[in-house]
Amino acid sequence: MPESPADKAAFADSKTRLPLNGITVLDLTLARAGPTAVRHFADWGADVIRIEPPASEGEDVAGRRHGFDFQNLHRNKRAITLNLKTPEGHAAFMKLAAKADVILENMRANVKHRLKVSYDDVKAVNPGIVYGSISGFGQDGPYGKRAGVDQIAQGMGGLMSITGEPGRGPMRVGIPIDDLTAGNLLALGCMMALFDRQRTGVGRWVTTSLLEAQIFMLDFQASRWLMEQEVAGQAGNDHPTGIPTGVFPTSDGHINIAASSSRVFTRFCQAIGRPDWLEREDWKTQVGRSKDRKAINAAIGEITKTKPSNHWIELFEENGIPCGPIYTIDQVFADPQVKHLGMATNMSSPYVGEAEVVASAINISGFKKGVRRYTPDAGEHQAEILKSVGYTDADIEDMRKKGAI
C-alpha cells in the first residue's frame, strides 16, 4: 500500500526525539494485557511493528479494528501481516527478530513454542533480545497450559472476594484491572532488562502472568493475611481502616470524604459545625471510630445530604480535608484539572477521522507525549518493513501467493 502524505508526515514526526527512539519492538500481542505493555513502548518513541495473521476475522477482544478500544490500544505503530505457520512467514519473522531489541507476546504459554518463535528460538539468532511474555497463570506449573482472562484472574487472585458490598456476592472491578496491571508490569520489567543489557549485552526473558499481577495488586490485603492471618472481606465504599473515609450523600449526588487521621477528623468536625463529636470518648481514636463506623457514617450523611456536592467540596478544600466528586466518565473529561493534564489526546486517522484517545499517564521533563502515528490498518506497512530486512518486490509477491502474508 503506498504511503499517504499523512502517513509520511506521521513518520517524519515519529523521528522527533523521545526516550525510546532507536528501540525496535516486535508486537505479537493480542487482546488487552499484551497491547497495554506495548503501548508504553509505542507512546515513548520505539519503532513498534505489530505482527498479525493475514486472515484475522471477526472482532478482537478489543472490538472492531476501527472501533474506540482497538484504536486506543494500537496507536504509534507500524503494521505487517505474517502467517507464522508457513515457512516463509516464519523466516520473515526471524529476520525481523534478528534486528529487534524487544519482542512482546501474550499467547497461551505453549503456543510460541509450537510456532517456534519463543525466547529460546529468537535468542539463537539474537542473543541480546529482551523477550516479554504475559500468560494467564505462569509459563509452567500445574496451570501453565491453561488459558486465562482478566475476570478469571480477578476471581482466583482474591480481588472479587473483597470488591463490592458485604453480602452481595463476588464482584468484578469495573475495568480490566488485571490485564492492565500485567501489561504495565511487563513493560516495566522489559525496561529494566533493556537497562541491564546496556551494561552486559545480554538479553533476558521477562515474564509475568495475570495471576501474579493480581496477587501483587492485593497489596496490604495480601500482607494482612500473610502476616496476621486475617482474611479480608467486602467493605463496599468503606475504607478498611480509615474512618471516616467513604461515600456520603449530598443534596444532588454523592462525594468522597477521607478524614481518617485524628488531626484531619478534628478539622472535619469543626468544618461541619459538630465540634461536640470531638468530645465523645468512643470517637476520639481511630480504633474507637472504626468500631462505631455505621453510626459515624450515618451522622455525617444526615449533614452532608442537606447541601450540594460543590458546597462540601469547597468547604473541605478550604479546611485541608481530602474530598472529591464522584464523576461519570463524561464528567471526568470535562473536569478542568483533567483538561489541564491533557488526558485526552488528538489522533488524526484516514480510517476514523479526527478522534481523541487516552493519553499516556507518564510525564517526562523535556519530552512531549502524544500520537505520532494513527492506528494502522492490517498489513499497512508490509512492503517497507519487509524491504528493511532485504526482501524485494518479487519476494513479497511470492510470499503473498504462498499465503505467508
Coordinates of C-alpha atoms in Angstrom, one line a residue:
M1 CA 0.0 0.0 0.0
P2 CA 1.6 3.3 -1.0
E3 CA 2.2 5.7 1.9
S4 CA -0.2 8.6 2.0
P5 CA 1.1 12.2 2.7
A6 CA -0.5 11.9 6.1
D7 CA 1.5 8.7 6.8
K8 CA 4.7 10.3 5.6
A9 CA 4.1 13.2 7.8
A10 CA 3.4 10.9 10.7
F11 CA 6.7 9.0 10.0
A12 CA 8.6 12.3 9.9
D13 CA 7.0 13.3 13.2
S14 CA 8.0 9.9 14.7
K15 CA 11.6 10.9 14.3
T16 CA 11.2 13.6 17.0
R17 CA 13.5 12.5 19.8
L18 CA 11.8 10.5 22.5
P19 CA 13.3 8.3 25.3
L20 CA 12.9 5.1 23.4
N21 CA 14.0 6.2 19.9
G22 CA 16.2 3.6 18.4
I23 CA 14.5 0.7 20.1
T24 CA 12.7 -1.7 17.8
V25 CA 9.8 -3.7 19.2
L26 CA 8.0 -6.7 17.5
D27 CA 4.4 -6.8 18.8
L28 CA 2.9 -10.3 18.7
T29 CA 0.3 -9.4 21.3
L30 CA -3.5 -9.7 21.2
A31 CA -6.5 -8.9 23.5
R32 CA -5.5 -6.3 26.1
A33 CA -2.8 -7.2 28.6
G34 CA -0.1 -7.5 25.9
P35 CA -1.1 -4.4 24.0
T36 CA -1.1 -2.4 27.2
A37 CA 2.6 -3.3 27.6
V38 CA 3.4 -2.5 24.0
R39 CA 1.6 0.9 24.2
H40 CA 4.3 2.2 26.6
F41 CA 7.0 1.5 24.1
A42 CA 5.0 2.9 21.2
D43 CA 4.0 6.1 23.0
W44 CA 7.6 6.9 24.1
G45 CA 9.3 6.5 20.7
A46 CA 10.1 2.9 20.0
D47 CA 9.6 1.7 16.4
V48 CA 6.9 -0.8 17.1
I49 CA 6.0 -3.3 14.4
R50 CA 2.7 -5.0 15.0
I51 CA 2.6 -8.5 13.5
E52 CA -0.8 -10.1 12.9
P53 CA -2.1 -13.2 11.0
P54 CA -3.0 -12.4 7.4
A55 CA -6.6 -13.5 7.7
S56 CA -7.8 -12.1 11.0
E57 CA -11.6 -12.4 11.0
G58 CA -14.3 -11.2 13.3
E59 CA -13.6 -9.0 16.3
D60 CA -10.6 -8.9 18.7
V61 CA -11.2 -8.8 22.4
A62 CA -10.6 -5.1 21.9
G63 CA -13.5 -4.9 19.4
R64 CA -13.7 -3.7 15.8
R65 CA -10.4 -2.6 14.3
H66 CA -11.7 0.9 13.7
G67 CA -13.6 1.0 17.0
F68 CA -12.7 3.1 20.0
D69 CA -10.9 0.3 22.0
F70 CA -8.7 -1.1 19.3
Q71 CA -7.8 2.4 18.1
N72 CA -6.8 3.5 21.6
L73 CA -4.6 0.4 22.2
H74 CA -2.7 0.3 18.9
R75 CA -1.6 3.9 18.0
N76 CA 2.0 4.8 17.3
K77 CA 2.8 1.5 15.5
R78 CA 3.5 0.2 12.0
A79 CA 1.7 -3.0 10.9
I80 CA 2.5 -6.1 9.0
T81 CA 0.8 -9.4 8.5
L82 CA 2.7 -12.7 8.7
N83 CA 1.5 -16.3 8.7
L84 CA 3.9 -17.7 11.2
K85 CA 2.7 -21.3 10.4
T86 CA 4.2 -21.1 6.9
P87 CA 8.0 -21.5 6.4
E88 CA 8.1 -18.2 4.5
G89 CA 6.2 -16.3 7.2
H90 CA 8.4 -17.8 10.0
A91 CA 11.6 -17.0 8.1
A92 CA 10.5 -13.4 7.7
F93 CA 9.7 -13.1 11.4
M94 CA 13.2 -14.5 12.3
K95 CA 14.8 -11.9 10.0
L96 CA 12.9 -9.2 11.8
A97 CA 13.7 -10.7 15.2
A98 CA 17.4 -10.8 14.4
K99 CA 17.4 -7.0 14.3
A100 CA 14.9 -6.3 17.0
D101 CA 15.5 -5.2 20.6
V102 CA 12.3 -6.3 22.2
I103 CA 9.6 -8.9 21.4
L104 CA 6.3 -8.9 23.4
E105 CA 3.6 -11.6 23.3
N106 CA 0.7 -12.8 25.4
M107 CA -0.2 -16.1 23.8
R108 CA -1.0 -19.2 25.8
A109 CA 2.2 -20.4 27.3
N110 CA 2.8 -23.3 24.8
V111 CA 1.8 -21.6 21.6
K112 CA 5.0 -19.7 21.0
H113 CA 7.0 -22.9 21.3
R114 CA 4.7 -24.6 18.8
L115 CA 5.2 -21.7 16.4
K116 CA 9.0 -21.7 17.0
V117 CA 9.0 -18.0 18.0
S118 CA 9.8 -18.5 21.7
Y119 CA 12.6 -16.8 23.6
D120 CA 15.0 -19.7 23.0
D121 CA 14.2 -19.7 19.3
V122 CA 14.9 -16.0 19.0
K123 CA 17.9 -16.0 21.3
A124 CA 19.7 -18.3 18.8
V125 CA 19.7 -15.5 16.2
N126 CA 19.7 -12.5 18.6
P127 CA 21.4 -13.1 22.0
G128 CA 20.6 -9.5 23.0
I129 CA 16.8 -9.8 22.6
V130 CA 14.6 -8.8 25.5
Y131 CA 11.6 -11.1 25.2
G132 CA 8.5 -10.3 27.2
S133 CA 5.6 -12.7 27.9
I134 CA 2.3 -12.5 29.7
S135 CA 0.3 -15.7 30.4
G136 CA -2.7 -16.5 32.4
F137 CA -1.0 -18.4 35.2
G138 CA 2.7 -18.6 34.5
Q139 CA 4.8 -20.2 31.9
D140 CA 4.8 -23.6 33.7
G141 CA 3.4 -25.3 36.8
P142 CA 0.1 -27.0 37.3
Y143 CA -1.9 -24.3 35.5
G144 CA 0.8 -23.3 33.0
K145 CA -1.1 -24.6 29.9
R146 CA -4.4 -23.0 30.9
A147 CA -5.9 -20.0 29.1
G148 CA -6.6 -17.0 31.4
V149 CA -8.6 -13.9 31.1
D150 CA -9.0 -10.8 33.3
Q151 CA -12.1 -11.8 35.2
I152 CA -10.9 -15.4 35.9
A153 CA -7.7 -13.9 37.4
Q154 CA -9.7 -11.3 39.4
G155 CA -11.6 -14.3 40.9
M156 CA -8.6 -16.6 41.5
G157 CA -6.4 -13.7 42.7
G158 CA -8.8 -12.8 45.5
L159 CA -10.0 -9.4 44.2
M160 CA -13.6 -10.3 43.6
S161 CA -13.9 -11.5 47.2
I162 CA -13.1 -8.1 48.6
T163 CA -14.9 -5.9 46.0
G164 CA -18.5 -4.8 46.5
E165 CA -20.8 -4.5 49.4
P166 CA -20.9 -7.1 52.2
G167 CA -23.4 -9.9 51.5
R168 CA -23.9 -9.1 47.8
G169 CA -21.6 -11.9 46.5
P170 CA -18.4 -11.6 44.5
M171 CA -18.0 -8.5 42.3
R172 CA -15.6 -7.8 39.5
V173 CA -13.9 -4.4 39.2
G174 CA -15.4 -2.2 36.5
I175 CA -12.2 -2.1 34.4
P176 CA -10.0 -5.0 33.2
I177 CA -7.6 -4.1 36.1
D178 CA -5.7 -7.4 35.9
D179 CA -5.0 -7.1 32.2
L180 CA -3.9 -3.5 32.6
T181 CA -1.7 -4.3 35.6
A182 CA 0.0 -7.3 34.0
G183 CA 0.7 -5.1 30.9
N184 CA 2.2 -2.3 33.0
L185 CA 4.3 -4.7 34.9
L186 CA 5.6 -6.4 31.8
A187 CA 6.6 -3.0 30.3
L188 CA 8.4 -2.1 33.5
G189 CA 10.2 -5.5 33.6
C190 CA 11.3 -5.2 29.9
M191 CA 12.6 -1.6 30.5
M192 CA 14.7 -3.0 33.4
A193 CA 16.0 -5.8 31.2
L194 CA 17.0 -3.2 28.5
F195 CA 18.8 -1.2 31.1
D196 CA 20.7 -4.3 32.2
R197 CA 21.5 -5.1 28.6
Q198 CA 23.3 -1.8 28.2
R199 CA 25.8 -3.0 30.8
T200 CA 26.0 -6.7 29.9
G201 CA 25.0 -7.0 26.3
V202 CA 22.8 -9.9 27.4
G203 CA 19.1 -10.2 26.6
R204 CA 16.5 -11.6 29.0
W205 CA 13.2 -13.4 29.1
V206 CA 10.8 -11.3 31.2
T207 CA 7.6 -12.9 32.3
T208 CA 4.5 -12.2 34.4
S209 CA 1.0 -13.5 34.5
L210 CA -2.5 -12.3 35.2
L211 CA -2.5 -14.4 38.4
E212 CA 0.8 -12.9 39.6
A213 CA -0.2 -9.4 38.7
Q214 CA -3.5 -9.7 40.6
I215 CA -1.9 -11.1 43.7
F216 CA 0.7 -8.3 43.6
M217 CA -2.2 -5.8 43.4
L218 CA -3.8 -7.2 46.5
D219 CA -1.0 -5.3 48.3
F220 CA -1.9 -4.7 52.0
Q221 CA -4.9 -7.1 51.9
A222 CA -2.4 -9.8 50.9
S223 CA 0.1 -8.9 53.6
R224 CA -2.7 -8.7 56.1
W225 CA -3.2 -12.4 55.5
L226 CA 0.4 -13.3 55.2
M227 CA 1.5 -11.6 58.4
E228 CA -1.7 -11.6 60.6
Q229 CA -3.7 -14.4 59.1
E230 CA -6.7 -12.1 58.7
V231 CA -8.9 -12.8 55.7
A232 CA -10.3 -9.5 54.3
G233 CA -14.0 -9.4 53.3
Q234 CA -16.1 -7.0 51.3
A235 CA -16.3 -3.5 52.7
G236 CA -18.1 -1.6 49.9
N237 CA -17.2 2.0 49.8
D238 CA -15.8 2.0 53.4
H239 CA -12.0 2.1 53.7
P240 CA -10.9 -0.9 55.8
T241 CA -9.0 1.2 58.3
G242 CA -9.6 4.9 57.7
I243 CA -12.7 6.2 59.5
P244 CA -14.5 8.3 58.3
T245 CA -13.4 7.5 54.7
G246 CA -16.1 6.7 52.1
V247 CA -19.0 7.9 50.0
F248 CA -21.5 10.3 51.5
P249 CA -24.8 11.6 50.1
T250 CA -25.3 15.2 49.2
S251 CA -28.5 17.0 48.0
D252 CA -27.5 16.5 44.4
G253 CA -25.4 13.3 44.4
H254 CA -22.5 11.8 46.4
I255 CA -19.0 12.8 47.3
N256 CA -15.9 11.0 48.7
I257 CA -14.5 12.2 52.0
A258 CA -11.3 11.0 53.6
A259 CA -10.9 12.3 57.2
S260 CA -9.3 9.3 58.8
S261 CA -6.5 10.7 60.9
S262 CA -7.2 12.3 64.2
R263 CA -5.8 15.6 63.0
V264 CA -8.0 15.7 59.9
F265 CA -11.0 14.4 61.8
T266 CA -10.7 17.4 64.2
R267 CA -10.7 19.8 61.2
F268 CA -13.6 17.9 59.7
C269 CA -15.8 18.1 62.8
Q270 CA -15.1 21.8 63.1
A271 CA -15.9 22.5 59.5
I272 CA -19.3 20.8 59.5
G273 CA -20.2 22.5 62.8
R274 CA -20.0 19.5 65.1
P275 CA -17.1 20.1 67.4
D276 CA -19.1 18.2 70.0
W277 CA -18.1 15.0 68.3
L278 CA -14.5 15.6 69.4
E279 CA -15.6 15.2 73.0
R280 CA -17.1 11.8 72.5
E281 CA -14.8 9.3 74.2
D282 CA -15.7 6.5 71.7
W283 CA -14.8 8.7 68.7
K284 CA -11.5 10.1 70.0
T285 CA -9.3 7.4 68.5
Q286 CA -9.3 5.7 65.1
V287 CA -9.9 2.4 66.8
G288 CA -12.9 3.7 68.5
R289 CA -14.3 5.3 65.4
S290 CA -13.7 2.1 63.5
K291 CA -15.9 0.2 66.0
D292 CA -18.6 2.7 65.5
R293 CA -18.3 3.1 61.8
K294 CA -22.0 2.8 61.0
A295 CA -23.1 5.4 63.5
I296 CA -20.4 7.9 62.3
N297 CA -21.2 7.4 58.6
A298 CA -25.0 7.8 59.3
A299 CA -24.4 11.0 61.4
I300 CA -22.2 12.5 58.7
G301 CA -24.7 11.6 55.9
E302 CA -27.5 13.4 57.7
I303 CA -25.5 16.6 57.5
T304 CA -23.9 16.2 54.0
K305 CA -27.3 15.4 52.4
T306 CA -28.6 18.9 53.2
K307 CA -26.3 20.7 50.7
P308 CA -25.0 20.2 47.2
S309 CA -21.7 18.4 46.5
N310 CA -19.9 21.6 45.4
H311 CA -20.7 23.3 48.7
W312 CA -19.0 20.5 50.7
I313 CA -16.1 20.2 48.3
E314 CA -15.3 23.9 48.6
L315 CA -15.7 23.8 52.4
F316 CA -13.5 20.8 52.9
E317 CA -10.8 22.0 50.5
E318 CA -10.6 25.3 52.4
N319 CA -10.0 23.3 55.6
G320 CA -7.5 20.8 54.2
I321 CA -9.8 17.8 54.2
P322 CA -9.4 15.4 51.3
C323 CA -12.6 15.1 49.3
G324 CA -13.8 14.9 45.8
P325 CA -16.8 14.4 43.5
I326 CA -17.8 11.1 42.0
Y327 CA -17.9 11.5 38.3
T328 CA -19.4 9.7 35.4
I329 CA -16.9 9.1 32.5
D330 CA -18.1 12.2 30.6
Q331 CA -17.7 14.3 33.7
V332 CA -14.2 13.1 34.1
F333 CA -13.1 14.5 30.8
A334 CA -15.0 17.8 31.4
D335 CA -13.1 18.4 34.6
P336 CA -10.7 21.4 34.4
Q337 CA -7.8 19.5 36.0
V338 CA -8.2 16.6 33.6
K339 CA -8.2 19.1 30.7
H340 CA -5.1 20.7 32.1
L341 CA -3.4 17.3 32.3
G342 CA -4.2 16.6 28.7
M343 CA -5.5 13.1 29.3
A344 CA -7.5 13.2 26.1
T345 CA -5.1 13.4 23.2
N346 CA -5.8 14.0 19.5
M347 CA -5.3 11.4 16.7
S348 CA -5.9 12.2 13.0
S349 CA -6.6 9.0 11.1
P350 CA -7.7 8.3 7.5
Y351 CA -9.9 5.5 8.9
V352 CA -11.7 7.2 11.8
G353 CA -11.1 10.8 11.1
E354 CA -10.3 13.3 13.8
A355 CA -10.5 11.5 17.2
E356 CA -9.3 11.6 20.7
V357 CA -7.7 8.7 22.6
V358 CA -6.4 8.3 26.1
A359 CA -3.0 9.9 26.7
S360 CA -0.1 8.3 28.5
A361 CA -0.2 9.0 32.2
I362 CA 3.6 9.3 32.3
N363 CA 5.2 12.7 32.0
I364 CA 9.0 13.2 31.5
S365 CA 10.5 16.6 31.5
G366 CA 11.9 17.7 28.1
F367 CA 9.7 15.3 26.1
K368 CA 6.3 15.8 24.6
K369 CA 3.9 12.9 24.6
G370 CA 1.2 12.4 22.0
V371 CA 0.1 10.3 19.0
R372 CA 2.7 10.4 16.2
R373 CA 1.1 7.7 14.2
Y374 CA -2.6 6.8 13.8
T375 CA -3.6 3.2 14.5
P376 CA -2.6 1.3 11.3
D377 CA -4.8 -1.0 9.2
A378 CA -3.7 -4.6 9.0
G379 CA -0.5 -5.0 7.0
E380 CA -0.4 -1.3 6.2
H381 CA 3.4 -1.1 6.2
Q382 CA 4.0 -4.5 4.8
A383 CA 6.4 -3.6 1.9
E384 CA 8.6 -1.1 3.8
I385 CA 9.1 -3.4 6.8
L386 CA 9.9 -6.5 4.7
K387 CA 12.3 -4.4 2.4
S388 CA 14.1 -3.2 5.5
V389 CA 15.3 -6.8 6.1
G390 CA 16.2 -7.5 2.5
Y391 CA 13.0 -8.6 0.7
T392 CA 12.4 -7.5 -2.9
D393 CA 9.1 -6.7 -4.6
A394 CA 9.3 -10.1 -6.2
D395 CA 9.9 -11.8 -2.9
I396 CA 7.0 -10.1 -1.3
E397 CA 4.7 -11.0 -4.2
D398 CA 5.8 -14.7 -3.9
M399 CA 5.1 -14.6 -0.1
R400 CA 1.6 -13.3 -0.9
K401 CA 0.9 -16.1 -3.3
K402 CA 2.0 -18.6 -0.8
G403 CA -0.2 -17.2 1.9
A404 CA 2.7 -16.1 4.1
I405 CA 1.4 -12.5 4.2

